[in-house]
GROMACS .gro file of C-alpha atoms in nm:
model
  509
    1MET     CA    1   3.250  12.336  -4.152
    2VAL     CA    2   2.902  12.423  -4.262
    3SER     CA    3   2.873  12.752  -4.441
    4TYR     CA    4   2.560  12.963  -4.429
    5PRO     CA    5   2.442  13.194  -4.706
    6ASP     CA    6   2.451  13.565  -4.667
    7SER     CA    7   2.164  13.723  -4.484
    8ALA     CA    8   2.078  13.938  -4.782
    9HIS     CA    9   2.014  13.644  -5.006
   10GLY     CA   10   1.965  13.377  -4.748
   11GLY     CA   11   1.659  13.544  -4.600
   12ASP     CA   12   1.474  13.527  -4.929
   13ALA     CA   13   1.570  13.165  -4.980
   14ILE     CA   14   1.461  13.067  -4.632
   15SER     CA   15   1.129  13.246  -4.669
   16ARG     CA   16   1.066  13.076  -5.003
   17THR     CA   17   1.155  12.742  -4.850
   18LEU     CA   18   0.918  12.797  -4.563
   19ALA     CA   19   0.645  12.903  -4.801
   20LEU     CA   20   0.683  12.586  -5.004
   21ARG     CA   21   0.684  12.374  -4.691
   22ASN     CA   22   0.378  12.548  -4.552
   23ALA     CA   23   0.172  12.513  -4.870
   24PRO     CA   24   0.098  12.143  -4.841
   25SER     CA   25  -0.006  12.179  -4.481
   26VAL     CA   26  -0.241  12.462  -4.572
   27ALA     CA   27  -0.386  12.261  -4.857
   28SER     CA   28  -0.428  11.957  -4.640
   29SER     CA   29  -0.590  12.170  -4.374
   30ARG     CA   30  -0.834  12.303  -4.629
   31ALA     CA   31  -0.895  11.954  -4.763
   32SER     CA   32  -0.964  11.817  -4.419
   33HIS     CA   33  -1.183  12.115  -4.343
   34SER     CA   34  -1.380  12.066  -4.665
   35GLY     CA   35  -1.397  11.694  -4.596
   36SER     CA   36  -1.565  11.761  -4.268
   37THR     CA   37  -1.832  11.956  -4.449
   38VAL     CA   38  -1.938  11.663  -4.664
   39ARG     CA   39  -2.008  11.433  -4.375
   40ARG     CA   40  -2.366  11.323  -4.342
   41HIS     CA   41  -2.554  11.516  -4.078
   42ARG     CA   42  -2.648  11.322  -3.767
   43GLY     CA   43  -2.889  11.482  -3.530
   44HIS     CA   44  -2.734  11.337  -3.213
   45ARG     CA   45  -2.364  11.368  -3.304
   46SER     CA   46  -2.160  11.537  -3.035
   47HIS     CA   47  -1.912  11.811  -3.129
   48PHE     CA   48  -1.745  11.839  -2.791
   49GLY     CA   49  -1.369  11.812  -2.799
   50GLY     CA   50  -1.320  11.976  -3.140
   51SER     CA   51  -1.162  12.313  -3.181
   52SER     CA   52  -1.411  12.425  -3.446
   53TYR     CA   53  -1.728  12.315  -3.624
   54ALA     CA   54  -1.786  12.378  -3.994
   55PRO     CA   55  -2.158  12.388  -4.081
   56GLN     CA   56  -2.253  12.158  -4.366
   57ASN     CA   57  -2.442  12.255  -4.676
   58GLU     CA   58  -2.571  11.924  -4.809
   59PHE     CA   59  -2.863  11.692  -4.761
   60PRO     CA   60  -3.029  11.675  -4.513
   61VAL     CA   61  -2.911  12.010  -4.371
   62PHE     CA   62  -2.831  12.291  -4.613
   63THR     CA   63  -2.703  12.541  -4.360
   64HIS     CA   64  -2.615  12.816  -4.606
   65THR     CA   65  -2.895  12.787  -4.862
   66GLY     CA   66  -3.182  12.602  -4.690
   67ASP     CA   67  -3.495  12.796  -4.603
   68VAL     CA   68  -3.744  12.526  -4.492
   69GLU     CA   69  -3.680  12.354  -4.162
   70ILE     CA   70  -3.860  12.025  -4.098
   71VAL     CA   71  -3.856  11.839  -3.768
   72VAL     CA   72  -3.982  11.479  -3.767
   73LYS     CA   73  -4.003  11.327  -3.420
   74ALA     CA   74  -4.100  10.971  -3.344
   75GLU     CA   75  -4.412  10.914  -3.138
   76ARG     CA   76  -4.220  10.717  -2.879
   77GLY     CA   77  -3.856  10.702  -2.783
   78GLY     CA   78  -3.773  11.069  -2.840
   79LYS     CA   79  -3.591  11.008  -3.169
   80GLU     CA   80  -3.611  11.288  -3.420
   81GLN     CA   81  -3.471  11.391  -3.755
   82ARG     CA   82  -3.411  11.749  -3.863
   83TYR     CA   83  -3.394  11.879  -4.216
   84LEU     CA   84  -3.309  12.218  -4.357
   85LEU     CA   85  -3.417  12.201  -4.719
   86HIS     CA   86  -3.508  12.433  -5.004
   87ARG     CA   87  -3.852  12.571  -5.064
   88LEU     CA   88  -3.799  12.558  -5.442
   89ILE     CA   89  -3.731  12.182  -5.450
   90LEU     CA   90  -4.005  12.098  -5.201
   91ALA     CA   91  -4.261  12.303  -5.394
   92GLN     CA   92  -4.164  12.136  -5.722
   93CYS     CA   93  -4.201  11.787  -5.577
   94SER     CA   94  -4.500  11.829  -5.342
   95GLY     CA   95  -4.827  12.015  -5.382
   96PHE     CA   96  -4.849  12.034  -5.003
   97PHE     CA   97  -4.530  12.238  -4.974
   98GLU     CA   98  -4.612  12.438  -5.284
   99ALA     CA   99  -4.934  12.558  -5.124
  100GLY     CA  100  -4.791  12.597  -4.772
  101THR     CA  101  -4.500  12.813  -4.885
  102SER     CA  102  -4.688  13.015  -5.145
  103GLU     CA  103  -4.718  13.390  -5.126
  104GLU     CA  104  -5.095  13.373  -5.081
  105TRP     CA  105  -5.065  13.139  -4.783
  106SER     CA  106  -4.781  13.339  -4.630
  107ARG     CA  107  -4.968  13.665  -4.678
  108ALA     CA  108  -5.275  13.521  -4.509
  109GLN     CA  109  -5.061  13.398  -4.221
  110GLU     CA  110  -4.891  13.734  -4.187
  111ASP     CA  111  -5.226  13.911  -4.182
  112GLY     CA  112  -5.341  13.671  -3.914
  113ASN     CA  113  -5.021  13.727  -3.720
  114ALA     CA  114  -5.075  14.101  -3.733
  115ASN     CA  115  -5.418  14.047  -3.580
  116GLY     CA  116  -5.276  13.820  -3.311
  117GLY     CA  117  -5.398  13.492  -3.459
  118GLY     CA  118  -5.116  13.377  -3.685
  119THR     CA  119  -4.813  13.164  -3.628
  120LEU     CA  120  -4.605  13.232  -3.938
  121ALA     CA  121  -4.377  13.536  -3.931
  122ARG     CA  122  -4.089  13.673  -4.129
  123ILE     CA  123  -3.751  13.642  -3.970
  124PRO     CA  124  -3.638  13.990  -3.864
  125GLU     CA  125  -3.345  14.142  -4.041
  126GLN     CA  126  -3.087  14.167  -3.767
  127SER     CA  127  -2.727  14.231  -3.829
  128GLY     CA  128  -2.620  13.988  -3.562
  129SER     CA  129  -2.856  13.702  -3.625
  130GLY     CA  130  -2.634  13.550  -3.890
  131GLY     CA  131  -2.720  13.287  -4.149
  132VAL     CA  132  -3.005  13.349  -4.389
  133GLY     CA  133  -3.197  13.558  -4.145
  134SER     CA  134  -2.937  13.831  -4.159
  135GLN     CA  135  -3.017  13.875  -4.528
  136GLY     CA  136  -3.389  13.902  -4.470
  137LYS     CA  137  -3.463  13.572  -4.643
  138LYS     CA  138  -3.790  13.409  -4.554
  139ARG     CA  139  -3.789  13.080  -4.362
  140TRP     CA  140  -4.054  12.820  -4.300
  141ARG     CA  141  -4.067  12.563  -4.024
  142TYR     CA  142  -4.267  12.239  -4.011
  143GLU     CA  143  -4.306  11.994  -3.726
  144LEU     CA  144  -4.473  11.653  -3.728
  145ASP     CA  145  -4.795  11.664  -3.529
  146TRP     CA  146  -4.917  11.325  -3.408
  147GLY     CA  147  -5.266  11.451  -3.319
  148GLN     CA  148  -5.469  11.382  -3.009
  149GLY     CA  149  -5.609  11.032  -3.062
  150GLU     CA  150  -5.497  10.702  -3.208
  151ASP     CA  151  -5.711  10.754  -3.517
  152ASP     CA  152  -5.540  11.083  -3.603
  153ILE     CA  153  -5.294  11.070  -3.889
  154PRO     CA  154  -4.957  11.235  -3.813
  155MET     CA  155  -4.906  11.537  -4.036
  156LEU     CA  156  -4.653  11.812  -4.081
  157VAL     CA  157  -4.782  12.138  -3.936
  158GLN     CA  158  -4.637  12.479  -4.008
  159LYS     CA  159  -4.490  12.653  -3.703
  160ASP     CA  160  -4.335  12.986  -3.617
  161PRO     CA  161  -3.995  12.994  -3.791
  162ASN     CA  162  -3.854  13.218  -3.516
  163THR     CA  163  -3.831  12.913  -3.290
  164SER     CA  164  -3.589  12.742  -3.529
  165LEU     CA  165  -3.261  12.608  -3.400
  166PHE     CA  166  -3.096  12.694  -3.731
  167GLY     CA  167  -3.140  13.069  -3.712
  168GLY     CA  168  -3.371  13.356  -3.625
  169SER     CA  169  -3.473  13.506  -3.294
  170THR     CA  170  -3.622  13.289  -3.023
  171THR     CA  171  -3.798  13.353  -2.701
  172ALA     CA  172  -3.626  13.066  -2.522
  173ALA     CA  173  -3.261  13.055  -2.433
  174PRO     CA  174  -3.050  12.985  -2.742
  175PRO     CA  175  -2.859  12.659  -2.758
  176PRO     CA  176  -2.483  12.669  -2.712
  177ALA     CA  177  -2.296  12.759  -3.030
  178ARG     CA  178  -2.119  12.462  -3.175
  179ASN     CA  179  -1.847  12.669  -3.341
  180LYS     CA  180  -1.710  12.804  -3.012
  181PRO     CA  181  -1.392  12.663  -2.852
  182SER     CA  182  -1.455  12.381  -2.614
  183THR     CA  183  -1.460  12.436  -2.240
  184PRO     CA  184  -1.190  12.291  -2.015
  185SER     CA  185  -1.425  12.018  -1.895
  186THR     CA  186  -1.476  11.885  -2.246
  187GLY     CA  187  -1.188  11.646  -2.222
  188PHE     CA  188  -1.337  11.490  -1.909
  189PHE     CA  189  -1.672  11.428  -2.073
  190ARG     CA  190  -1.504  11.288  -2.383
  191SER     CA  191  -1.295  11.052  -2.171
  192MET     CA  192  -1.601  10.934  -1.984
  193ALA     CA  193  -1.782  10.876  -2.312
  194ASN     CA  194  -1.493  10.669  -2.445
  195PHE     CA  195  -1.480  10.475  -2.120
  196SER     CA  196  -1.850  10.394  -2.142
  197ALA     CA  197  -1.820  10.288  -2.502
  198LEU     CA  198  -1.538  10.050  -2.425
  199ASN     CA  199  -1.656   9.896  -2.099
  200LEU     CA  200  -2.035   9.906  -2.103
  201PRO     CA  201  -2.274   9.712  -2.330
  202SER     CA  202  -2.461   9.902  -2.597
  203SER     CA  203  -2.793  10.043  -2.495
  204SER     CA  204  -3.118   9.888  -2.612
  205ALA     CA  205  -3.202  10.207  -2.798
  206ASP     CA  206  -2.912  10.145  -3.037
  207GLN     CA  207  -3.046   9.799  -3.112
  208GLU     CA  208  -3.402   9.908  -3.177
  209PRO     CA  209  -3.515   9.902  -3.538
  210ILE     CA  210  -3.551  10.223  -3.728
  211ASP     CA  211  -3.882  10.395  -3.665
  212GLU     CA  212  -4.111  10.350  -3.966
  213THR     CA  213  -4.225  10.712  -3.961
  214LEU     CA  214  -3.870  10.845  -3.956
  215ARG     CA  215  -3.774  10.602  -4.232
  216ASP     CA  216  -4.065  10.700  -4.455
  217TYR     CA  217  -4.008  11.073  -4.418
  218ASP     CA  218  -3.637  11.029  -4.481
  219ASN     CA  219  -3.710  10.830  -4.797
  220LEU     CA  220  -3.958  11.095  -4.907
  221PHE     CA  221  -3.705  11.377  -4.883
  222ARG     CA  222  -3.425  11.163  -5.026
  223VAL     CA  223  -3.627  11.108  -5.342
  224PHE     CA  224  -3.702  11.482  -5.360
  225TYR     CA  225  -3.327  11.540  -5.381
  226ASN     CA  226  -3.271  11.256  -5.630
  227TYR     CA  227  -3.117  11.019  -5.377
  228PRO     CA  228  -3.220  10.651  -5.390
  229PRO     CA  229  -3.465  10.560  -5.111
  230ALA     CA  230  -3.352  10.314  -4.845
  231LEU     CA  231  -3.577  10.020  -4.940
  232ASP     CA  232  -3.512   9.650  -4.887
  233PRO     CA  233  -3.337   9.515  -5.199
  234ILE     CA  234  -3.351   9.145  -5.100
  235ASN     CA  235  -3.676   9.058  -4.921
  236ILE     CA  236  -3.964   9.143  -5.150
  237ALA     CA  237  -4.221   9.118  -4.869
  238ASN     CA  238  -4.036   9.384  -4.668
  239ALA     CA  239  -3.988   9.593  -4.981
  240TYR     CA  240  -4.362   9.583  -5.047
  241VAL     CA  241  -4.443   9.711  -4.698
  242GLU     CA  242  -4.184   9.988  -4.719
  243CYS     CA  243  -4.300  10.095  -5.065
  244LYS     CA  244  -4.663  10.089  -4.956
  245THR     CA  245  -4.609  10.317  -4.656
  246LEU     CA  246  -4.391  10.550  -4.864
  247LEU     CA  247  -4.660  10.578  -5.130
  248HIS     CA  248  -4.929  10.652  -4.872
  249LEU     CA  249  -4.706  10.926  -4.730
  250ALA     CA  250  -4.648  11.067  -5.078
  251ASP     CA  251  -5.022  11.062  -5.138
  252MET     CA  252  -5.076  11.271  -4.825
  253TYR     CA  253  -4.834  11.537  -4.947
  254ASP     CA  254  -4.938  11.527  -5.314
  255ALA     CA  255  -4.604  11.387  -5.431
  256LEU     CA  256  -4.702  11.064  -5.608
  257ASP     CA  257  -4.571  11.190  -5.942
  258VAL     CA  258  -4.221  11.201  -5.793
  259ILE     CA  259  -4.228  10.903  -5.556
  260GLY     CA  260  -4.419  10.662  -5.781
  261PRO     CA  261  -4.147  10.612  -6.046
  262ARG     CA  262  -3.887  10.543  -5.776
  263VAL     CA  263  -4.105  10.275  -5.617
  264ASP     CA  264  -4.185  10.126  -5.957
  265HIS     CA  265  -3.816  10.107  -6.044
  266HIS     CA  266  -3.726   9.943  -5.713
  267LEU     CA  267  -3.996   9.674  -5.729
  268LEU     CA  268  -3.937   9.587  -6.094
  269ARG     CA  269  -3.580   9.495  -6.004
  270PHE     CA  270  -3.720   9.181  -5.839
  271GLN     CA  271  -3.841   9.064  -6.182
  272GLY     CA  272  -3.985   8.711  -6.160
  273ARG     CA  273  -4.021   8.718  -5.783
  274LEU     CA  274  -4.235   9.029  -5.813
  275PHE     CA  275  -4.476   8.865  -6.059
  276LYS     CA  276  -4.511   8.561  -5.835
  277GLN     CA  277  -4.599   8.788  -5.543
  278ILE     CA  278  -4.855   8.970  -5.756
  279ALA     CA  279  -5.017   8.635  -5.840
  280LYS     CA  280  -5.045   8.560  -5.466
  281TYR     CA  281  -5.181   8.901  -5.360
  282PRO     CA  282  -5.333   9.069  -5.669
  283PRO     CA  283  -5.568   9.314  -5.488
  284SER     CA  284  -5.285   9.447  -5.271
  285TYR     CA  285  -5.053   9.500  -5.565
  286LEU     CA  286  -5.334   9.652  -5.768
  287LYS     CA  287  -5.368   9.927  -5.507
  288LEU     CA  288  -4.993   9.971  -5.491
  289GLY     CA  289  -4.961   9.983  -5.868
  290TYR     CA  290  -5.229  10.250  -5.885
  291LEU     CA  291  -5.052  10.469  -5.629
  292ALA     CA  292  -4.713  10.421  -5.796
  293ARG     CA  293  -4.860  10.485  -6.142
  294SER     CA  294  -4.687  10.163  -6.250
  295LYS     CA  295  -4.833  10.032  -6.572
  296VAL     CA  296  -4.659   9.695  -6.542
  297ILE     CA  297  -4.763   9.623  -6.182
  298PHE     CA  298  -5.115   9.761  -6.229
  299SER     CA  299  -5.190   9.568  -6.548
  300GLU     CA  300  -5.041   9.247  -6.406
  301ALA     CA  301  -5.251   9.270  -6.091
  302LEU     CA  302  -5.562   9.374  -6.282
  303THR     CA  303  -5.544   9.063  -6.503
  304HIS     CA  304  -5.538   8.843  -6.192
  305VAL     CA  305  -5.819   9.037  -6.024
  306VAL     CA  306  -6.047   9.015  -6.328
  307GLY     CA  307  -5.980   8.643  -6.369
  308GLN     CA  308  -6.070   8.577  -6.002
  309TRP     CA  309  -6.356   8.825  -5.977
  310PRO     CA  310  -6.543   8.873  -5.746
  311ALA     CA  311  -6.295   8.714  -5.502
  312GLY     CA  312  -6.101   9.040  -5.463
  313LEU     CA  313  -6.403   9.266  -5.417
  314PRO     CA  314  -6.392   9.277  -5.032
  315GLN     CA  315  -6.029   9.397  -5.042
  316LEU     CA  316  -6.098   9.666  -5.300
  317ARG     CA  317  -6.434   9.806  -5.197
  318ASN     CA  318  -6.398  10.145  -5.025
  319GLN     CA  319  -6.019  10.117  -5.061
  320THR     CA  320  -5.969  10.212  -5.423
  321PRO     CA  321  -6.101  10.500  -5.635
  322ALA     CA  322  -6.425  10.453  -5.819
  323ALA     CA  323  -6.239  10.470  -6.151
  324VAL     CA  324  -6.045  10.153  -6.064
  325LEU     CA  325  -6.360   9.959  -5.970
  326GLU     CA  326  -6.532  10.078  -6.287
  327LEU     CA  327  -6.237   9.958  -6.494
  328ILE     CA  328  -6.250   9.617  -6.324
  329GLU     CA  329  -6.624   9.585  -6.383
  330ASP     CA  330  -6.581   9.680  -6.748
  331LYS     CA  331  -6.310   9.420  -6.799
  332VAL     CA  332  -6.519   9.157  -6.618
  333ASP     CA  333  -6.817   9.233  -6.844
  334GLU     CA  334  -6.596   9.205  -7.153
  335LEU     CA  335  -6.464   8.869  -7.034
  336ASP     CA  336  -6.815   8.742  -6.957
  337GLU     CA  337  -6.937   8.843  -7.302
  338LEU     CA  338  -6.646   8.660  -7.461
  339LYS     CA  339  -6.713   8.348  -7.255
  340GLN     CA  340  -7.083   8.355  -7.345
  341ARG     CA  341  -7.005   8.374  -7.716
  342ILE     CA  342  -6.764   8.083  -7.689
  343GLU     CA  343  -7.008   7.879  -7.483
  344GLY     CA  344  -7.264   7.923  -7.759
  345LYS     CA  345  -7.012   7.800  -8.013
  346LEU     CA  346  -6.933   7.497  -7.798
  347PHE     CA  347  -7.298   7.396  -7.781
  348ARG     CA  348  -7.326   7.435  -8.158
  349LEU     CA  349  -7.033   7.209  -8.235
  350THR     CA  350  -7.144   6.918  -8.454
  351LEU     CA  351  -7.005   6.631  -8.654
  352THR     CA  352  -7.083   6.548  -9.013
  353THR     CA  353  -7.120   6.226  -9.205
  354SER     CA  354  -6.910   6.119  -9.502
  355ARG     CA  355  -7.168   6.292  -9.726
  356GLY     CA  356  -7.129   6.622  -9.540
  357GLU     CA  357  -7.460   6.600  -9.360
  358ARG     CA  358  -7.504   6.690  -8.996
  359VAL     CA  359  -7.506   6.393  -8.766
  360ASN     CA  360  -7.842   6.295  -8.618
  361PRO     CA  361  -7.979   5.978  -8.459
  362GLY     CA  362  -8.093   5.855  -8.798
  363ASN     CA  363  -7.766   5.878  -8.997
  364GLY     CA  364  -7.500   5.838  -8.726
  365TRP     CA  365  -7.622   5.701  -8.396
  366LEU     CA  366  -7.276   5.654  -8.239
  367ASP     CA  367  -7.151   6.001  -8.346
  368TRP     CA  368  -7.472   6.155  -8.215
  369LEU     CA  369  -7.410   5.988  -7.877
  370ALA     CA  370  -7.060   6.140  -7.872
  371MET     CA  371  -7.205   6.488  -7.937
  372SER     CA  372  -7.466   6.437  -7.666
  373LEU     CA  373  -7.205   6.333  -7.412
  374PHE     CA  374  -6.981   6.631  -7.495
  375ARG     CA  375  -7.267   6.882  -7.470
  376GLN     CA  376  -7.383   6.730  -7.145
  377TRP     CA  377  -7.032   6.766  -7.000
  378VAL     CA  378  -7.011   7.131  -7.108
  379ALA     CA  379  -7.355   7.209  -6.966
  380GLU     CA  380  -7.281   7.050  -6.629
  381ASN     CA  381  -6.950   7.232  -6.589
  382THR     CA  382  -7.046   7.579  -6.711
  383THR     CA  383  -7.387   7.632  -6.549
  384PRO     CA  384  -7.470   7.615  -6.177
  385PRO     CA  385  -7.694   7.334  -6.064
  386PRO     CA  386  -8.064   7.416  -6.025
  387ALA     CA  387  -8.191   7.502  -5.680
  388PRO     CA  388  -8.347   7.204  -5.506
  389ILE     CA  389  -8.725   7.199  -5.474
  390LEU     CA  390  -8.803   7.207  -5.102
  391LYS     CA  391  -9.108   7.273  -4.894
  392SER     CA  392  -9.160   7.629  -4.772
  393PRO     CA  393  -8.942   7.695  -4.466
  394PRO     CA  394  -9.109   7.739  -4.129
  395THR     CA  395  -9.203   8.092  -4.027
  396ASN     CA  396  -9.094   8.065  -3.663
  397GLY     CA  397  -8.737   8.180  -3.718
  398GLY     CA  398  -8.605   7.858  -3.869
  399HIS     CA  399  -8.738   7.627  -3.596
  400SER     CA  400  -8.974   7.339  -3.658
  401ARG     CA  401  -9.269   7.253  -3.437
  402SER     CA  402  -9.053   7.015  -3.239
  403GLY     CA  403  -8.822   7.303  -3.151
  404SER     CA  404  -8.518   7.180  -3.344
  405ARG     CA  405  -8.353   7.432  -3.570
  406GLN     CA  406  -8.375   7.353  -3.941
  407PRO     CA  407  -8.050   7.379  -4.141
  408GLN     CA  408  -8.037   7.675  -4.377
  409GLN     CA  409  -7.988   7.607  -4.745
  410ALA     CA  410  -7.641   7.725  -4.849
  411THR     CA  411  -7.607   7.936  -5.160
  412PRO     CA  412  -7.450   7.727  -5.436
  413ALA     CA  413  -7.093   7.830  -5.506
  414ALA     CA  414  -7.020   7.988  -5.840
  415ILE     CA  415  -6.860   7.757  -6.091
  416ASN     CA  416  -6.506   7.844  -6.185
  417THR     CA  417  -6.555   7.845  -6.560
  418GLY     CA  418  -6.194   7.951  -6.610
  419HIS     CA  419  -6.076   7.606  -6.507
  420ILE     CA  420  -6.327   7.442  -6.741
  421PHE     CA  421  -6.214   7.650  -7.038
  422ARG     CA  422  -5.852   7.565  -6.960
  423LEU     CA  423  -5.943   7.194  -6.974
  424LEU     CA  424  -6.112   7.251  -7.309
  425GLY     CA  425  -5.804   7.435  -7.433
  426THR     CA  426  -5.578   7.150  -7.321
  427GLY     CA  427  -5.781   6.866  -7.473
  428GLY     CA  428  -5.661   6.507  -7.471
  429ASN     CA  429  -5.725   6.325  -7.145
  430ALA     CA  430  -5.772   6.647  -6.950
  431TYR     CA  431  -6.146   6.578  -6.956
  432LEU     CA  432  -6.371   6.292  -7.069
  433PRO     CA  433  -6.091   6.033  -7.043
  434ARG     CA  434  -6.109   5.688  -7.198
  435ASP     CA  435  -6.235   5.514  -6.886
  436GLU     CA  436  -6.529   5.752  -6.865
  437LEU     CA  437  -6.612   5.691  -7.230
  438LYS     CA  438  -6.616   5.314  -7.170
  439ARG     CA  439  -6.850   5.352  -6.874
  440PHE     CA  440  -7.084   5.559  -7.085
  441LEU     CA  441  -7.095   5.301  -7.361
  442LYS     CA  442  -7.157   5.017  -7.115
  443SER     CA  443  -7.452   5.201  -6.964
  444THR     CA  444  -7.613   5.277  -7.301
  445PRO     CA  445  -7.898   5.034  -7.369
  446GLY     CA  446  -7.932   4.869  -7.708
  447LEU     CA  447  -7.568   4.930  -7.801
  448SER     CA  448  -7.328   4.646  -7.870
  449TYR     CA  449  -7.016   4.699  -7.663
  450ASP     CA  450  -6.709   4.579  -7.851
  451ARG     CA  451  -6.360   4.700  -7.941
  452ASP     CA  452  -6.464   4.850  -8.274
  453THR     CA  453  -6.748   5.045  -8.115
  454VAL     CA  454  -6.513   5.185  -7.848
  455ARG     CA  455  -6.259   5.296  -8.111
  456ARG     CA  456  -6.520   5.468  -8.326
  457PHE     CA  457  -6.667   5.642  -8.024
  458GLU     CA  458  -6.324   5.760  -7.904
  459ARG     CA  459  -6.244   5.902  -8.250
  460SER     CA  460  -6.571   6.097  -8.253
  461VAL     CA  461  -6.506   6.244  -7.906
  462GLU     CA  462  -6.147   6.328  -8.000
  463GLU     CA  463  -6.269   6.514  -8.308
  464LEU     CA  464  -6.505   6.719  -8.089
  465LYS     CA  465  -6.218   6.797  -7.853
  466HIS     CA  466  -6.009   6.931  -8.143
  467LEU     CA  467  -6.298   7.153  -8.251
  468ALA     CA  468  -6.345   7.275  -7.893
  469ARG     CA  469  -5.974   7.356  -7.856
  470ASP     CA  470  -5.986   7.583  -8.161
  471CYS     CA  471  -6.306   7.739  -8.030
  472VAL     CA  472  -6.161   7.846  -7.692
  473LYS     CA  473  -5.832   7.985  -7.826
  474PRO     CA  474  -5.933   8.350  -7.755
  475LEU     CA  475  -5.973   8.258  -7.388
  476MET     CA  476  -5.634   8.082  -7.375
  477ARG     CA  477  -5.437   8.399  -7.447
  478ASN     CA  478  -5.206   8.510  -7.168
  479PHE     CA  479  -5.120   8.875  -7.109
  480LEU     CA  480  -4.925   8.821  -6.788
  481GLU     CA  481  -4.555   8.876  -6.736
  482LEU     CA  482  -4.562   8.570  -6.510
  483ASP     CA  483  -4.420   8.258  -6.668
  484LEU     CA  484  -4.706   8.007  -6.679
  485GLY     CA  485  -4.507   7.717  -6.816
  486ARG     CA  486  -4.517   7.540  -7.148
  487GLU     CA  487  -4.885   7.457  -7.142
  488GLY     CA  488  -4.985   7.821  -7.080
  489GLY     CA  489  -5.207   7.742  -6.786
  490GLY     CA  490  -4.946   7.717  -6.516
  491GLY     CA  491  -5.200   7.567  -6.280
  492LEU     CA  492  -5.400   7.890  -6.253
  493PRO     CA  493  -5.771   7.812  -6.212
  494TYR     CA  494  -5.882   8.131  -6.388
  495LEU     CA  495  -5.839   8.303  -6.720
  496THR     CA  496  -5.558   8.551  -6.789
  497CYS     CA  497  -5.672   8.681  -7.127
  498THR     CA  498  -5.759   9.031  -7.001
  499LYS     CA  499  -5.552   9.290  -7.183
  500VAL     CA  500  -5.502   9.639  -7.041
  501GLU     CA  501  -5.472   9.903  -7.311
  502GLU     CA  502  -5.297  10.237  -7.279
  503ARG     CA  503  -5.631  10.416  -7.261
  504ASP     CA  504  -5.743  10.198  -6.969
  505PHE     CA  505  -5.505  10.331  -6.702
  506PRO     CA  506  -5.724  10.537  -6.468
  507TRP     CA  507  -5.461  10.795  -6.372
  508ASP     CA  508  -5.432  10.921  -6.731
  509GLU     CA  509  -5.788  11.051  -6.729
   0.00000   0.00000   0.00000
């Protein structure tokens, strides 16, 4: 037989047992309830079929503490993202939100609203409105306005906060409350939804790529709240485009000081691949580095731009601030002055005799020929050819008397002196090779061409090459992060000796 305890004592034991058994279920219920509050908010998630809905209080919707509602809707497709954020964080990160939510702006809007011309109002203090509005806390609401024409730039525009779906009074019919019990027909709709998901192919909308505008705004607000932006970590070309559009958006809302370091950190993770891309597209990365306030990217791109100048001028004119163009021009002038000084030294290079006298045709005819050949080579490769002497062109619009159109004289292309100086810095057979020296000696009249003469002439030219290599060392310096190989040139046809000092960065002014 099974004996039961007395009711006097057994009741207490049973109640304690039930209490202990109920505690885990209560804790698990609370844990599951709190777990539902940390789920990421999705604008199109359906809450039908659940017995209750717990509002979240995390990014991107801070239901309990948020006071700035932002609605970003795509231009096509009807997709939208909603945010309920904090005025304090937005104002700290963006000058646009700092001004738009300031007391002066709000007071001006309220005065205009009192006169019938404003759109911003204070949420009324109603006991039944719930949320923040019931405490009389001010709300702001922004919506993305795409403008009227294709040339208009989409911009967040401040709207009446009373039309918010998160709280406050509205003139339209309020949406159904999500925290109410479900209707009897909910199960039918849920079953149909499950049936469609199992038996029908996914819609094309689910396969469409993420809208760039929605992505950029989401990255902007994610960085405001110290979340990493969703940028491509593998393909550097895609990462560049995403970072560029994010920086332009941050520039619109005066938030470059916050967004720039994040973009700089993301791109620098590519390391060597980034520097190779900068070498391919220096003007583009110069503009990006300026927006991101990245000293590494900006100085790397600037060194390439100065070395290739003026090749990058069409891509920078009217697209960069005047301070950036002034910095480029200053660095180009400094490089030109350095090249001119070194060119003068090259033309003054000379050989001496065994007595220490300068070589001339009287005391060292063969050495003087070597100096003449070297100077002639430097002159031909560092100065543009003279313009040809032609007859005056016809005055009848380029047509001769016979009616045929005369060809226009093309402007001579600028000589890439950077390549020439790299050859001088390399020496050896990089220029004036042995075969060319032999041809020169054979064509010189009155000179006996033999093996001894060739050897003496080669030694004289080699000595001049050593002197020239020491002379051009200041131009052979490399201030790039890009690995240019053992020789230092890396095949680049321009000079990379431009150094960007701390005082040169234009955003520190």
